[in-house]
CSV table of C-alpha atoms in Angstrom, one decimal:
chain,number,residue,atom,x,y,z
A,1,MET,CA,0.0,0.0,0.0
A,2,VAL,CA,1.5,3.3,-1.1
A,3,PHE,CA,0.3,6.4,0.9
A,4,ARG,CA,0.2,9.9,-0.4
A,5,LYS,CA,1.8,12.8,1.4
A,6,PRO,CA,-0.2,13.7,4.6
A,7,PRO,CA,-2.5,16.6,3.7
A,8,ASP,CA,-2.4,18.1,7.2
A,9,GLY,CA,-6.0,19.2,6.8
A,10,GLY,CA,-9.0,18.5,4.6
A,11,TRP,CA,-10.4,15.1,5.4
A,12,GLY,CA,-7.9,14.8,8.2
A,13,TRP,CA,-10.0,17.1,10.4
A,14,VAL,CA,-12.9,14.7,9.9
A,15,ILE,CA,-10.5,11.9,11.1
A,16,VAL,CA,-9.7,14.0,14.2
A,17,VAL,CA,-13.4,14.5,15.0
A,18,VAL,CA,-14.4,10.8,14.6
A,19,SER,CA,-11.2,9.7,16.5
A,20,PHE,CA,-12.1,12.0,19.3
A,21,PHE,CA,-15.6,10.5,19.6
A,22,THR,CA,-14.3,7.0,19.2
A,23,GLN,CA,-12.0,7.4,22.3
A,24,PHE,CA,-14.8,9.2,24.0
A,25,LEU,CA,-17.3,6.3,23.4
A,26,CYS,CA,-14.9,3.4,24.0
A,27,TYR,CA,-13.0,4.7,27.0
A,28,GLY,CA,-15.8,6.6,28.8
A,29,SER,CA,-17.2,3.6,30.6
A,30,PRO,CA,-13.9,1.7,31.4
A,31,LEU,CA,-12.3,4.8,32.8
A,32,ALA,CA,-15.4,5.7,34.9
A,33,VAL,CA,-15.8,2.2,36.0
A,34,GLY,CA,-15.5,3.3,39.7
A,35,VAL,CA,-19.3,4.1,39.6
A,36,LEU,CA,-20.0,0.6,38.4
A,37,TYR,CA,-17.5,-0.9,40.9
A,38,LEU,CA,-19.8,0.2,43.8
A,39,GLU,CA,-22.8,-1.5,42.2
A,40,TRP,CA,-20.9,-4.7,41.5
A,41,LEU,CA,-19.7,-4.9,45.1
A,42,ASP,CA,-23.4,-4.7,46.3
A,43,ALA,CA,-24.7,-7.0,43.5
A,44,PHE,CA,-22.3,-10.0,43.8
A,45,GLY,CA,-21.1,-9.6,47.4
A,46,GLU,CA,-17.5,-10.4,46.5
A,47,GLY,CA,-14.3,-8.9,48.1
A,48,LYS,CA,-13.0,-5.6,46.9
A,49,GLY,CA,-9.8,-7.1,45.6
A,50,LYS,CA,-11.7,-9.7,43.5
A,51,THR,CA,-14.2,-7.1,42.1
A,52,ALA,CA,-11.5,-4.6,41.3
A,53,TRP,CA,-10.1,-7.1,38.7
A,54,VAL,CA,-12.9,-6.1,36.4
A,55,GLY,CA,-12.0,-2.5,36.0
A,56,SER,CA,-8.3,-3.1,36.1
A,57,LEU,CA,-8.5,-5.7,33.3
A,58,ALA,CA,-10.6,-3.4,31.2
A,59,ASN,CA,-7.9,-0.6,31.4
A,60,GLY,CA,-4.8,-2.8,31.4
A,61,ILE,CA,-5.5,-5.5,28.8
A,62,GLY,CA,-5.3,-3.0,25.9
A,63,LEU,CA,-1.8,-2.0,26.9
A,64,LEU,CA,-0.8,-5.6,27.5
A,65,ALA,CA,-2.0,-6.6,24.0
A,66,SER,CA,-0.6,-3.5,22.3
A,67,PRO,CA,1.8,-5.6,20.0
A,68,VAL,CA,-1.2,-7.6,18.8
A,69,CYS,CA,-3.3,-4.5,18.3
A,70,SER,CA,-0.5,-2.9,16.1
A,71,ILE,CA,-0.3,-6.0,14.0
A,72,CYS,CA,-4.0,-6.1,13.4
A,73,VAL,CA,-4.1,-2.4,12.4
A,74,SER,CA,-1.1,-2.9,10.1
A,75,SER,CA,-2.5,-6.0,8.5
A,76,PHE,CA,-6.2,-5.0,8.0
A,77,GLY,CA,-6.2,-1.2,8.2
A,78,ALA,CA,-7.7,1.3,10.7
A,79,ARG,CA,-11.3,1.3,9.3
A,80,PRO,CA,-12.0,-2.5,9.5
A,81,VAL,CA,-10.3,-2.7,12.9
A,82,ALA,CA,-12.3,0.3,14.2
A,83,ILE,CA,-15.7,-1.2,13.0
A,84,PHE,CA,-14.9,-4.7,14.4
A,85,SER,CA,-13.7,-3.2,17.7
A,86,GLY,CA,-16.9,-1.2,17.9
A,87,PHE,CA,-18.9,-4.4,17.9
A,88,MET,CA,-16.4,-5.8,20.6
A,89,VAL,CA,-16.9,-2.9,22.9
A,90,ALA,CA,-20.7,-2.6,22.4
A,91,GLY,CA,-21.1,-6.4,22.7
A,92,GLY,CA,-19.0,-6.7,25.8
A,93,LEU,CA,-20.9,-4.0,27.6
A,94,MET,CA,-24.3,-5.5,26.7
A,95,MET,CA,-23.2,-9.0,27.7
A,96,SER,CA,-22.0,-7.5,31.1
A,97,SER,CA,-25.7,-6.5,31.9
A,98,PHE,CA,-26.5,-10.3,31.9
A,99,ALA,CA,-23.5,-11.3,34.1
A,100,PRO,CA,-24.5,-13.9,36.7
A,101,ASN,CA,-21.3,-13.6,38.6
A,102,ILE,CA,-18.1,-11.6,38.9
A,103,TYR,CA,-16.1,-14.2,36.8
A,104,PHE,CA,-18.4,-13.6,33.8
A,105,LEU,CA,-17.5,-9.9,34.1
A,106,TYR,CA,-13.8,-10.7,33.9
A,107,VAL,CA,-14.4,-12.0,30.3
A,108,SER,CA,-17.2,-9.7,29.1
A,109,TYR,CA,-16.1,-6.4,30.6
A,110,GLY,CA,-12.5,-7.0,31.4
A,111,ILE,CA,-11.2,-8.8,28.4
A,112,VAL,CA,-13.7,-8.1,25.5
A,113,VAL,CA,-14.2,-4.4,26.3
A,114,GLY,CA,-10.5,-3.9,27.2
A,115,LEU,CA,-9.2,-5.5,24.1
A,116,GLY,CA,-11.7,-3.6,21.9
A,117,CYS,CA,-10.5,-0.3,23.5
A,118,GLY,CA,-6.9,-1.2,22.9
A,119,LEU,CA,-7.6,-1.9,19.2
A,120,LEU,CA,-9.5,1.4,18.9
A,121,TYR,CA,-6.8,3.4,20.4
A,122,THR,CA,-4.2,2.0,18.0
A,123,ALA,CA,-6.5,2.5,15.1
A,124,THR,CA,-7.3,6.2,15.9
A,125,VAL,CA,-3.7,7.1,16.5
A,126,THR,CA,-2.5,5.3,13.4
A,127,ILE,CA,-5.0,6.9,11.0
A,128,THR,CA,-4.4,10.3,12.6
A,129,CYS,CA,-0.7,10.1,12.0
A,130,GLN,CA,-1.2,9.1,8.4
A,131,TYR,CA,-3.3,12.3,7.8
A,132,PHE,CA,-1.0,14.7,9.7
A,133,ASP,CA,2.7,15.6,9.6
A,134,LYS,CA,3.3,19.2,10.5
A,135,ARG,CA,0.2,19.5,12.7
A,136,ARG,CA,0.5,16.0,14.1
A,137,GLY,CA,1.0,17.2,17.7
A,138,LEU,CA,-2.1,19.3,17.6
A,139,ALA,CA,-4.2,16.5,16.0
A,140,LEU,CA,-3.0,13.8,18.5
A,141,GLY,CA,-3.6,16.3,21.4
A,142,LEU,CA,-7.2,16.8,20.3
A,143,ILE,CA,-8.0,13.1,20.0
A,144,SER,CA,-6.3,12.2,23.2
A,145,THR,CA,-8.6,14.4,25.2
A,146,GLY,CA,-11.5,12.2,24.1
A,147,SER,CA,-10.8,9.7,26.8
A,148,SER,CA,-10.6,12.3,29.5
A,149,VAL,CA,-13.7,14.0,28.4
A,150,GLY,CA,-15.4,10.6,28.3
A,151,LEU,CA,-14.3,9.9,31.9
A,152,PHE,CA,-15.7,13.3,33.0
A,153,ILE,CA,-19.2,12.8,31.3
A,154,TYR,CA,-19.6,9.0,31.8
A,155,ALA,CA,-19.1,9.2,35.5
A,156,ALA,CA,-22.1,11.4,35.9
A,157,VAL,CA,-24.2,9.7,33.1
A,158,GLN,CA,-23.7,6.2,34.5
A,159,ARG,CA,-24.7,7.3,38.0
A,160,GLU,CA,-27.9,8.8,36.6
A,161,LEU,CA,-28.6,5.8,34.5
A,162,ILE,CA,-28.2,3.5,37.5
A,163,GLU,CA,-30.7,5.5,39.5
A,164,LEU,CA,-33.2,5.5,36.6
A,165,TYR,CA,-32.8,2.0,35.1
A,166,GLY,CA,-30.6,0.0,37.5
A,167,LEU,CA,-27.1,-1.5,36.8
A,168,ASP,CA,-28.4,-3.8,33.9
A,169,GLY,CA,-30.2,-1.0,32.2
A,170,CYS,CA,-27.2,1.3,32.5
A,171,LEU,CA,-24.9,-1.2,30.8
A,172,LEU,CA,-27.4,-1.8,28.0
A,173,ILE,CA,-27.8,1.8,27.3
A,174,VAL,CA,-24.0,2.5,27.4
A,175,GLY,CA,-23.4,-0.5,25.1
A,176,ALA,CA,-26.0,0.9,22.7
A,177,LEU,CA,-24.3,4.3,22.7
A,178,SER,CA,-21.0,2.5,21.8
A,179,LEU,CA,-22.5,1.3,18.6
A,180,ASN,CA,-21.9,4.8,17.3
A,181,ILE,CA,-18.3,3.8,17.1
A,182,LEU,CA,-19.4,1.9,13.9
A,183,ALA,CA,-20.4,5.2,12.3
A,184,CYS,CA,-17.1,6.8,13.3
A,185,GLY,CA,-15.1,3.9,12.0
A,186,SER,CA,-16.8,3.9,8.7
A,187,LEU,CA,-15.5,7.5,8.2
A,188,MET,CA,-11.9,6.5,8.7
A,189,ARG,CA,-11.1,6.5,5.0
A,190,PRO,CA,-7.6,5.2,4.4
A,191,LEU,CA,-5.1,7.5,2.9
A,192,GLU,CA,-3.8,5.6,-0.1
A,193,SER,CA,-3.1,6.4,-3.7
A,194,SER,CA,-5.5,4.6,-6.0
A,195,SER,CA,-3.4,5.5,-9.0
A,196,SER,CA,-0.2,4.2,-7.6
A,197,PRO,CA,1.3,1.1,-9.3
A,198,ARG,CA,0.7,-2.3,-7.7
A,199,PRO,CA,3.7,-3.4,-5.6
A,200,GLU,CA,5.7,-6.3,-6.9
A,201,LYS,CA,5.2,-9.6,-5.3
A,202,MET,CA,7.6,-11.0,-2.9
A,203,CYS,CA,10.2,-13.6,-4.0
A,204,VAL,CA,8.2,-16.4,-2.4
A,205,ASP,CA,5.1,-15.5,-4.5
A,206,LYS,CA,7.2,-15.3,-7.6
A,207,ILE,CA,8.6,-18.7,-7.1
A,208,SER,CA,5.2,-20.1,-6.4
A,209,ASP,CA,3.9,-18.6,-9.7
A,210,GLN,CA,6.9,-19.8,-11.6
A,211,TYR,CA,6.4,-23.3,-10.1
A,212,PHE,CA,2.7,-23.1,-11.2
A,213,VAL,CA,3.6,-22.0,-14.7
A,214,TYR,CA,6.2,-24.6,-14.9
A,215,ARG,CA,3.7,-27.3,-14.0
A,216,GLU,CA,1.3,-26.0,-16.7
A,217,LYS,CA,4.2,-25.9,-19.2
A,218,GLU,CA,5.2,-29.5,-18.3
A,219,LYS,CA,1.7,-30.8,-18.8
A,220,THR,CA,1.4,-29.0,-22.1
A,221,VAL,CA,4.8,-30.4,-23.4
A,222,GLU,CA,3.7,-33.9,-22.4
A,223,GLU,CA,0.3,-33.6,-24.2
A,224,ASN,CA,1.8,-32.2,-27.3
A,225,ILE,CA,4.5,-34.9,-27.4
A,226,SER,CA,2.0,-37.6,-26.9
A,227,ILE,CA,-0.2,-36.2,-29.7
A,228,LEU,CA,2.6,-36.0,-32.2
A,229,GLU,CA,3.9,-39.3,-31.1
A,230,LYS,CA,0.5,-40.9,-31.6
A,231,GLY,CA,-0.1,-39.3,-35.0
A,232,TYR,CA,3.4,-40.1,-36.2
A,233,ILE,CA,3.1,-43.7,-35.1
A,234,ASP,CA,-0.3,-44.3,-36.7
A,235,GLU,CA,1.0,-43.0,-40.0
A,236,LYS,CA,4.0,-45.2,-39.9
A,237,CYS,CA,2.2,-48.2,-38.8
A,238,VAL,CA,-0.3,-47.9,-41.8
A,239,ASN,CA,2.6,-47.7,-44.3
A,240,ASN,CA,5.2,-50.0,-42.9
A,241,VAL,CA,4.9,-52.3,-39.9
A,242,PRO,CA,8.7,-53.0,-39.2
A,243,ASP,CA,9.5,-49.3,-39.3
A,244,CYS,CA,6.6,-48.6,-37.0
A,245,LYS,CA,8.0,-50.7,-34.2
A,246,GLN,CA,11.5,-49.2,-34.7
A,247,ASP,CA,10.1,-45.7,-34.5
A,248,ILE,CA,8.1,-46.5,-31.5
A,249,ILE,CA,11.3,-47.5,-29.6
A,250,LEU,CA,13.1,-44.4,-30.9
A,251,ASN,CA,10.4,-42.0,-29.9
A,252,LYS,CA,10.2,-43.6,-26.4
A,253,ASN,CA,13.9,-43.0,-26.0
A,254,VAL,CA,13.6,-39.3,-27.1
A,255,LEU,CA,10.6,-38.8,-24.9
A,256,SER,CA,12.3,-40.3,-21.9
A,257,SER,CA,15.3,-37.9,-22.5
A,258,ILE,CA,12.9,-34.9,-22.7
A,259,ASN,CA,11.2,-36.0,-19.5
A,260,ALA,CA,14.5,-36.5,-17.7
A,261,ASN,CA,15.6,-32.9,-18.6
A,262,GLU,CA,12.2,-31.5,-17.5
A,263,LYS,CA,12.4,-33.4,-14.3
A,264,ASP,CA,15.9,-32.1,-13.6
A,265,THR,CA,14.7,-28.6,-14.2
A,266,TYR,CA,11.8,-29.2,-11.8
A,267,ARG,CA,14.1,-30.5,-9.2
A,268,LYS,CA,16.3,-27.4,-9.5
A,269,LYS,CA,13.2,-25.2,-9.0
A,270,VAL,CA,12.2,-27.1,-5.9
A,271,VAL,CA,15.8,-26.9,-4.5
A,272,GLU,CA,15.8,-23.1,-5.2
A,273,GLN,CA,12.4,-22.6,-3.4
A,274,THR,CA,13.6,-24.7,-0.5
A,275,ASN,CA,16.8,-22.7,-0.2
A,276,LEU,CA,14.9,-19.5,-0.3
A,277,CYS,CA,12.5,-20.7,2.4
A,278,LYS,CA,15.5,-21.6,4.6
A,279,GLN,CA,17.0,-18.2,4.0
A,280,LEU,CA,13.8,-16.5,5.0
A,281,ALA,CA,13.5,-18.6,8.2
A,282,LYS,CA,17.1,-17.8,9.0
A,283,ARG,CA,16.5,-14.1,8.4
A,284,LYS,CA,13.4,-14.2,10.7
A,285,TRP,CA,15.5,-15.9,13.3
A,286,GLN,CA,18.2,-13.3,13.0
A,287,LEU,CA,15.5,-10.5,13.4
A,288,TYR,CA,14.3,-12.2,16.7
A,289,LEU,CA,17.9,-12.4,18.0
A,290,THR,CA,18.5,-8.8,17.1
A,291,TYR,CA,15.4,-7.8,18.9
A,292,TRP,CA,16.4,-9.5,22.1
A,293,LYS,CA,20.0,-8.1,21.8
A,294,ASP,CA,18.6,-4.6,21.4
A,295,THR,CA,16.3,-5.2,24.5
A,296,VAL,CA,19.4,-6.3,26.5
A,297,VAL,CA,21.2,-3.1,25.3
A,298,LEU,CA,18.2,-0.9,26.4
A,299,PHE,CA,18.2,-2.4,29.9
A,300,LYS,CA,21.9,-1.6,30.2
A,301,ASN,CA,20.9,2.0,30.2
A,302,LYS,CA,20.5,3.1,33.8
A,303,VAL,CA,17.9,5.7,33.1
A,304,PHE,CA,15.8,3.3,31.0
A,305,SER,CA,15.9,0.6,33.6
A,306,ALA,CA,14.9,3.1,36.2
A,307,LEU,CA,12.1,4.4,33.9
A,308,PHE,CA,10.8,0.8,33.5
A,309,VAL,CA,10.6,0.4,37.3
A,310,ALA,CA,9.1,3.8,37.7
A,311,ILE,CA,6.2,3.3,35.2
A,312,LEU,CA,5.4,-0.1,36.6
A,313,LEU,CA,5.3,1.2,40.2
A,314,PHE,CA,3.4,4.4,39.1
A,315,ASP,CA,0.6,2.4,37.5
A,316,ILE,CA,0.4,0.0,40.4
A,317,GLY,CA,0.0,2.9,43.0
A,318,GLY,CA,-1.3,5.8,40.8
A,319,PHE,CA,-4.2,4.1,38.9
A,320,PRO,CA,-6.3,2.8,41.8
A,321,PRO,CA,-7.7,6.2,42.9
A,322,SER,CA,-9.5,6.6,39.5
A,323,LEU,CA,-11.2,3.3,40.2
A,324,LEU,CA,-11.7,3.3,44.0
A,325,MET,CA,-12.2,6.9,44.9
A,326,GLU,CA,-16.0,6.7,45.0
A,327,ASP,CA,-15.7,3.7,47.4
A,328,VAL,CA,-13.2,5.7,49.5
A,329,ALA,CA,-15.8,8.4,49.9
A,330,ARG,CA,-18.4,5.9,50.9
A,331,SER,CA,-16.0,4.2,53.4
A,332,ALA,CA,-15.4,7.6,54.9
A,333,ASN,CA,-19.2,8.0,55.5
A,334,ILE,CA,-19.6,11.0,53.3
A,335,SER,CA,-23.2,11.8,52.7
A,336,GLU,CA,-24.5,11.8,49.1
A,337,ASP,CA,-26.1,15.1,49.8
A,338,ASP,CA,-22.6,16.7,49.9
A,339,TYR,CA,-21.8,15.5,46.4
A,340,TYR,CA,-21.7,18.3,44.0
A,341,MET,CA,-19.9,16.3,41.3
A,342,PRO,CA,-18.6,12.7,41.1
A,343,LEU,CA,-14.9,12.4,42.2
A,344,ILE,CA,-14.1,10.5,39.1
A,345,SER,CA,-15.4,13.3,37.0
A,346,ILE,CA,-13.0,15.7,38.8
A,347,ILE,CA,-10.2,13.3,38.0
A,348,GLY,CA,-11.1,13.2,34.3
A,349,ILE,CA,-11.4,16.9,33.8
A,350,MET,CA,-8.2,17.6,35.6
A,351,THR,CA,-6.4,15.0,33.6
A,352,THR,CA,-7.2,16.8,30.5
A,353,VAL,CA,-5.9,20.1,32.0
A,354,GLY,CA,-2.7,18.2,33.2
A,355,LYS,CA,-2.1,16.8,29.7
A,356,LEU,CA,-2.2,20.2,28.1
A,357,ILE,CA,-0.2,22.1,30.7
A,358,LEU,CA,2.5,19.5,31.2
A,359,GLY,CA,2.8,19.1,27.4
A,360,ILE,CA,3.2,22.9,27.0
A,361,LEU,CA,5.9,23.0,29.7
A,362,ALA,CA,7.8,20.2,28.0
A,363,ASP,CA,8.3,22.4,25.0
A,364,PHE,CA,10.2,25.1,26.8
A,365,LYS,CA,13.9,24.7,26.4
A,366,TRP,CA,14.7,25.7,30.0
A,367,VAL,CA,12.5,22.8,31.3
A,368,ASN,CA,14.3,19.5,32.0
A,369,THR,CA,11.5,17.1,31.0
A,370,LEU,CA,12.9,14.1,32.9
A,371,TYR,CA,13.0,16.2,36.2
A,372,LEU,CA,9.5,17.4,35.4
A,373,TYR,CA,8.3,13.8,35.1
A,374,VAL,CA,10.1,12.8,38.4
A,375,THR,CA,8.4,15.8,40.1
A,376,THR,CA,5.0,14.6,39.0
A,377,LEU,CA,5.8,11.1,40.5
A,378,LEU,CA,7.0,12.5,43.8
A,379,MET,CA,3.9,14.8,44.1
A,380,THR,CA,1.6,11.8,43.2
A,381,GLY,CA,3.1,9.8,46.0
A,382,VAL,CA,2.6,12.6,48.5
A,383,ALA,CA,-1.1,13.1,47.4
A,384,LEU,CA,-1.7,9.3,47.8
A,385,PHE,CA,-0.3,9.5,51.4
A,386,ALA,CA,-2.7,12.3,52.1
A,387,ILE,CA,-5.8,10.3,51.1
A,388,PRO,CA,-6.3,8.5,54.5
A,389,PHE,CA,-6.4,11.8,56.2
A,390,ALA,CA,-9.2,13.2,54.0
A,391,ARG,CA,-12.6,12.9,55.9
A,392,SER,CA,-14.7,15.4,53.9
A,393,TYR,CA,-15.9,15.7,50.3
A,394,LEU,CA,-14.1,18.9,49.8
A,395,THR,CA,-10.8,17.4,50.8
A,396,LEU,CA,-11.3,14.3,48.6
A,397,ALA,CA,-12.3,16.5,45.7
A,398,MET,CA,-9.1,18.6,46.0
A,399,LEU,CA,-7.0,15.4,46.2
A,400,SER,CA,-8.8,14.0,43.2
A,401,GLY,CA,-8.1,17.2,41.2
A,402,ILE,CA,-4.4,17.0,42.1
A,403,LEU,CA,-4.1,13.3,41.3
A,404,GLY,CA,-6.0,13.9,38.0
A,405,PHE,CA,-3.6,16.8,37.0
A,406,LEU,CA,-0.5,14.7,37.8
A,407,THR,CA,-1.8,11.8,35.9
A,408,GLY,CA,-1.6,14.0,32.8
A,409,ASN,CA,2.2,13.2,32.9
A,410,TRP,CA,1.3,10.6,30.3
A,411,SER,CA,1.6,13.4,27.8
A,412,ILE,CA,5.3,13.9,28.5
A,413,PHE,CA,6.2,10.2,28.9
A,414,PRO,CA,6.9,9.7,25.2
A,415,TYR,CA,9.3,12.7,25.2
A,416,VAL,CA,11.1,11.3,28.3
A,417,THR,CA,11.5,8.0,26.6
A,418,THR,CA,12.9,9.7,23.5
A,419,LYS,CA,15.4,11.7,25.6
A,420,THR,CA,16.5,8.5,27.3
A,421,VAL,CA,17.0,6.1,24.4
A,422,GLY,CA,17.0,8.3,21.3
A,423,ILE,CA,14.5,8.5,18.4
A,424,GLU,CA,16.0,5.4,16.7
A,425,LYS,CA,15.0,3.1,19.5
A,426,LEU,CA,11.9,4.9,20.5
A,427,THR,CA,9.4,2.3,19.1
A,428,HIS,CA,11.2,-0.6,20.6
A,429,ALA,CA,11.6,1.0,24.1
A,430,TYR,CA,8.1,2.5,24.2
A,431,GLY,CA,6.5,-0.9,23.4
A,432,ILE,CA,8.3,-2.5,26.3
A,433,LEU,CA,7.4,0.3,28.7
A,434,MET,CA,3.7,0.3,27.6
A,435,PHE,CA,3.5,-3.5,28.2
A,436,PHE,CA,4.6,-3.0,31.9
A,437,ALA,CA,2.3,0.0,32.2
A,438,GLY,CA,-0.5,-2.3,31.3
A,439,LEU,CA,0.7,-4.8,33.8
A,440,GLY,CA,0.7,-2.1,36.5
A,441,ASN,CA,-2.8,-1.0,35.5
A,442,SER,CA,-4.0,-4.6,35.8
A,443,LEU,CA,-2.4,-5.3,39.2
A,444,GLY,CA,-2.8,-2.0,41.0
A,445,PRO,CA,-6.6,-1.9,41.9
A,446,PRO,CA,-6.8,-5.6,43.0
A,447,ILE,CA,-3.8,-5.2,45.3
A,448,VAL,CA,-5.4,-2.1,46.9
A,449,GLY,CA,-8.6,-4.0,47.2
A,450,TRP,CA,-6.9,-7.0,48.8
A,451,PHE,CA,-5.3,-4.6,51.4
A,452,TYR,CA,-8.9,-3.4,52.2
A,453,ASP,CA,-10.1,-7.0,52.6
A,454,TRP,CA,-7.2,-7.8,54.8
A,455,THR,CA,-7.4,-4.6,57.1
A,456,GLN,CA,-11.0,-3.4,56.5
A,457,GLU,CA,-9.8,0.1,55.8
A,458,TYR,CA,-8.1,2.0,53.0
A,459,ASN,CA,-5.3,3.6,55.0
A,460,THR,CA,-2.7,0.8,54.6
A,461,ALA,CA,-3.7,0.4,50.9
A,462,PHE,CA,-3.0,4.0,50.0
A,463,TYR,CA,0.2,4.1,52.1
A,464,PHE,CA,1.3,1.2,50.0
A,465,SER,CA,0.3,3.0,46.8
A,466,GLY,CA,2.1,6.1,47.8
A,467,PHE,CA,5.2,4.2,48.8
A,468,CYS,CA,5.3,2.5,45.3
A,469,VAL,CA,5.0,5.8,43.4
A,470,LEU,CA,7.6,7.5,45.7
A,471,LEU,CA,10.0,4.6,45.3
A,472,GLY,CA,9.7,4.7,41.5
A,473,GLY,CA,10.3,8.4,41.5
A,474,PHE,CA,13.4,8.3,43.7
A,475,LEU,CA,14.9,5.4,41.8
A,476,LEU,CA,14.4,7.4,38.5
A,477,LEU,CA,15.9,10.6,40.1
A,478,LEU,CA,19.0,8.7,41.4
A,479,ALA,CA,19.5,7.0,38.0
A,480,ALA,CA,19.2,10.3,36.1
A,481,LEU,CA,21.5,12.5,38.3
A,482,PRO,CA,24.9,11.0,37.2
A,483,CYS,CA,24.1,10.5,33.5
A,484,TRP,CA,21.3,12.9,32.5
A,485,ASN,CA,23.8,15.4,31.0
A,486,ALA,CA,25.2,12.5,28.8
A,487,CYS,CA,21.7,11.6,27.7
A,488,THR,CA,21.0,15.3,26.8
A,489,ASN,CA,24.3,15.5,24.8
A,490,GLN,CA,23.3,12.3,22.9
A,491,SER,CA,19.8,13.6,22.2
A,492,SER,CA,21.2,16.9,20.9
A,493,LYS,CA,23.0,15.0,18.2
A,494,LEU,CA,19.8,13.3,17.0
A,495,PRO,CA,18.6,14.0,13.4
A,496,PRO,CA,16.4,17.1,12.8
A,497,ASN,CA,13.1,15.0,12.8
A,498,THR,CA,13.5,14.8,16.6
A,499,TYR,CA,11.8,18.2,16.9
A,500,SER,CA,8.7,16.8,15.1
A,501,TYR,CA,8.3,14.2,17.6
A,502,LYS,CA,8.7,16.7,20.4
A,503,VAL,CA,5.8,18.5,19.2
A,504,ALA,CA,3.8,15.3,18.8
A,505,SER,CA,4.7,14.4,22.4
A,506,ASN,CA,2.2,17.0,23.6
A,507,THR,CA,-0.5,14.5,23.3
C-alpha cells in the first residue's frame, strides 16, 4: 500500500473528530468504572480485591496486548479494525448486563471491552498520524482528550442511568451508545493512492507462480509430445509395420530424455524454493535475535531501567484512585447530599488540563523534562499518602483534582523516553514500557482491594500505593542524576526530525 503525502487538513479534520468521539465512546465507561464498581460490590457480594479485577483488566488489557493491536491495524487497516472493535466494545458492555457472577464480568467487561479499547486506540492514533505531519502534535492532542472528556461525562451519566434503570439497564444503554463507534469507524477513510502502481510480489510469491507456470508448461509439453507421437506412429504403422516398431522404440527414448531434462529442471526449481524458504526462516530468526539483543542493550541504560521500574510502580500505585475513589468516599461515611460532582469526573477533567499544561511545559527549552516527570511522580506519592487523612468531600475533591492533574504526565512520557534512548530506539523502548504500564494497571486496583479485605480500611492500601510511586520516582531521580547530561548530549545529536516528535509528544 502506497500512501500519499499527509494533507495536514482536509479530510484529516474529519478523522480528528471521529477519532475524538471514538475514544470518548470506548474509554468513557472503562475509565469511569468506579461508579459501576460500587454496584458490582453490592450485587455480587465479592471482596473488593476480586471485584477490582474487572476495571483493572478493562484498562490494562489493551496495553498488554498493544503488540497484537499494532499487528492487526497494520494488516487490515484502521477502518476495518475500528468497525470490528466497535462491535467488541458494544457487545462486551451489553453482555455484562446479563452477568450472573463476577467471573463472567472478567471476560465480558475486562477482556472483551478492554481488548476492543486497545484496538480502537491503536486505530485512531495510526489513522491520525497518516493524515497529519506538520500538525500531528495538535491532532493527536485533540483526539487524546476524548478519553478524558469521556471519563468526566460518563461518571455522571452512568450514575444517573443506574438510578433510573438500574445497573443492567445502564450497561445496556451504554453499550447501545457505543454502537456509534461503527459510524465513526466507517468515516476513517484510508489515505492511499489509487493511481499508484501495484507493488511487486515477494520472492516467495514469484517462485510459487513460476512453479505453477512450470507445471502447466510441463503438462502442455507432455500432451503435445503424446499427440505428435501418436499421429506419427499411426502414420508409420499404416505404411510399414517394421519401421513402425523401430520408430516407437526411438520415440520412447527421445521422450524419456525430454522428460528427464524436464524433471531435472523441476528438481532445480524445488531446490531453489527450499533454499529461499530456509534463507527467509534464517532471516526471521536473526531478526528475533537482534530484537532480544537490542532489548538487553536498552536495559543496560540506567535511566531506561529506572524508567521501566518507575512506570510499573506508578501504575500500580497511581491508577487505583480513579477506580476506587468513590468507594473511598463511601467508606469515609460522606453523605451523598454533599456530592456536587462525582470524584471520578473531577479526576477526568483535571487529567485533560494536566495533559495540556504539562505538554506545553515540556516544549520550553529551559525545562528539563525528565526532572519534570520525576516531580509529578513524587507529588503523586505525597497526594496518595494524604488520602487516608481526608474525611470530607471537599478534601477528597481537592486530592482527586491534584491526582488527575498529575496523571496528565502521560503526555510527556513519550518525550522522556525519546530523551532517554533516542529517536531510533523509541518504538522498541516505548512498546516495552507500555506493556509494563498495562501490567501495573491490571495489578494496582486488585492489590489495593486486597489490602482493604485484609485490614477493612483503605489507610494501609494507600500508604502502600504512595510508597510504590515514591520509590519509583526516587529510583528514577537517582539514576538520572549522574548521567542525565550525557543523555542530553546524545539527544542533541539526533537527526532534525526529533523536533517533530517533540511537538507530537504534547498528546
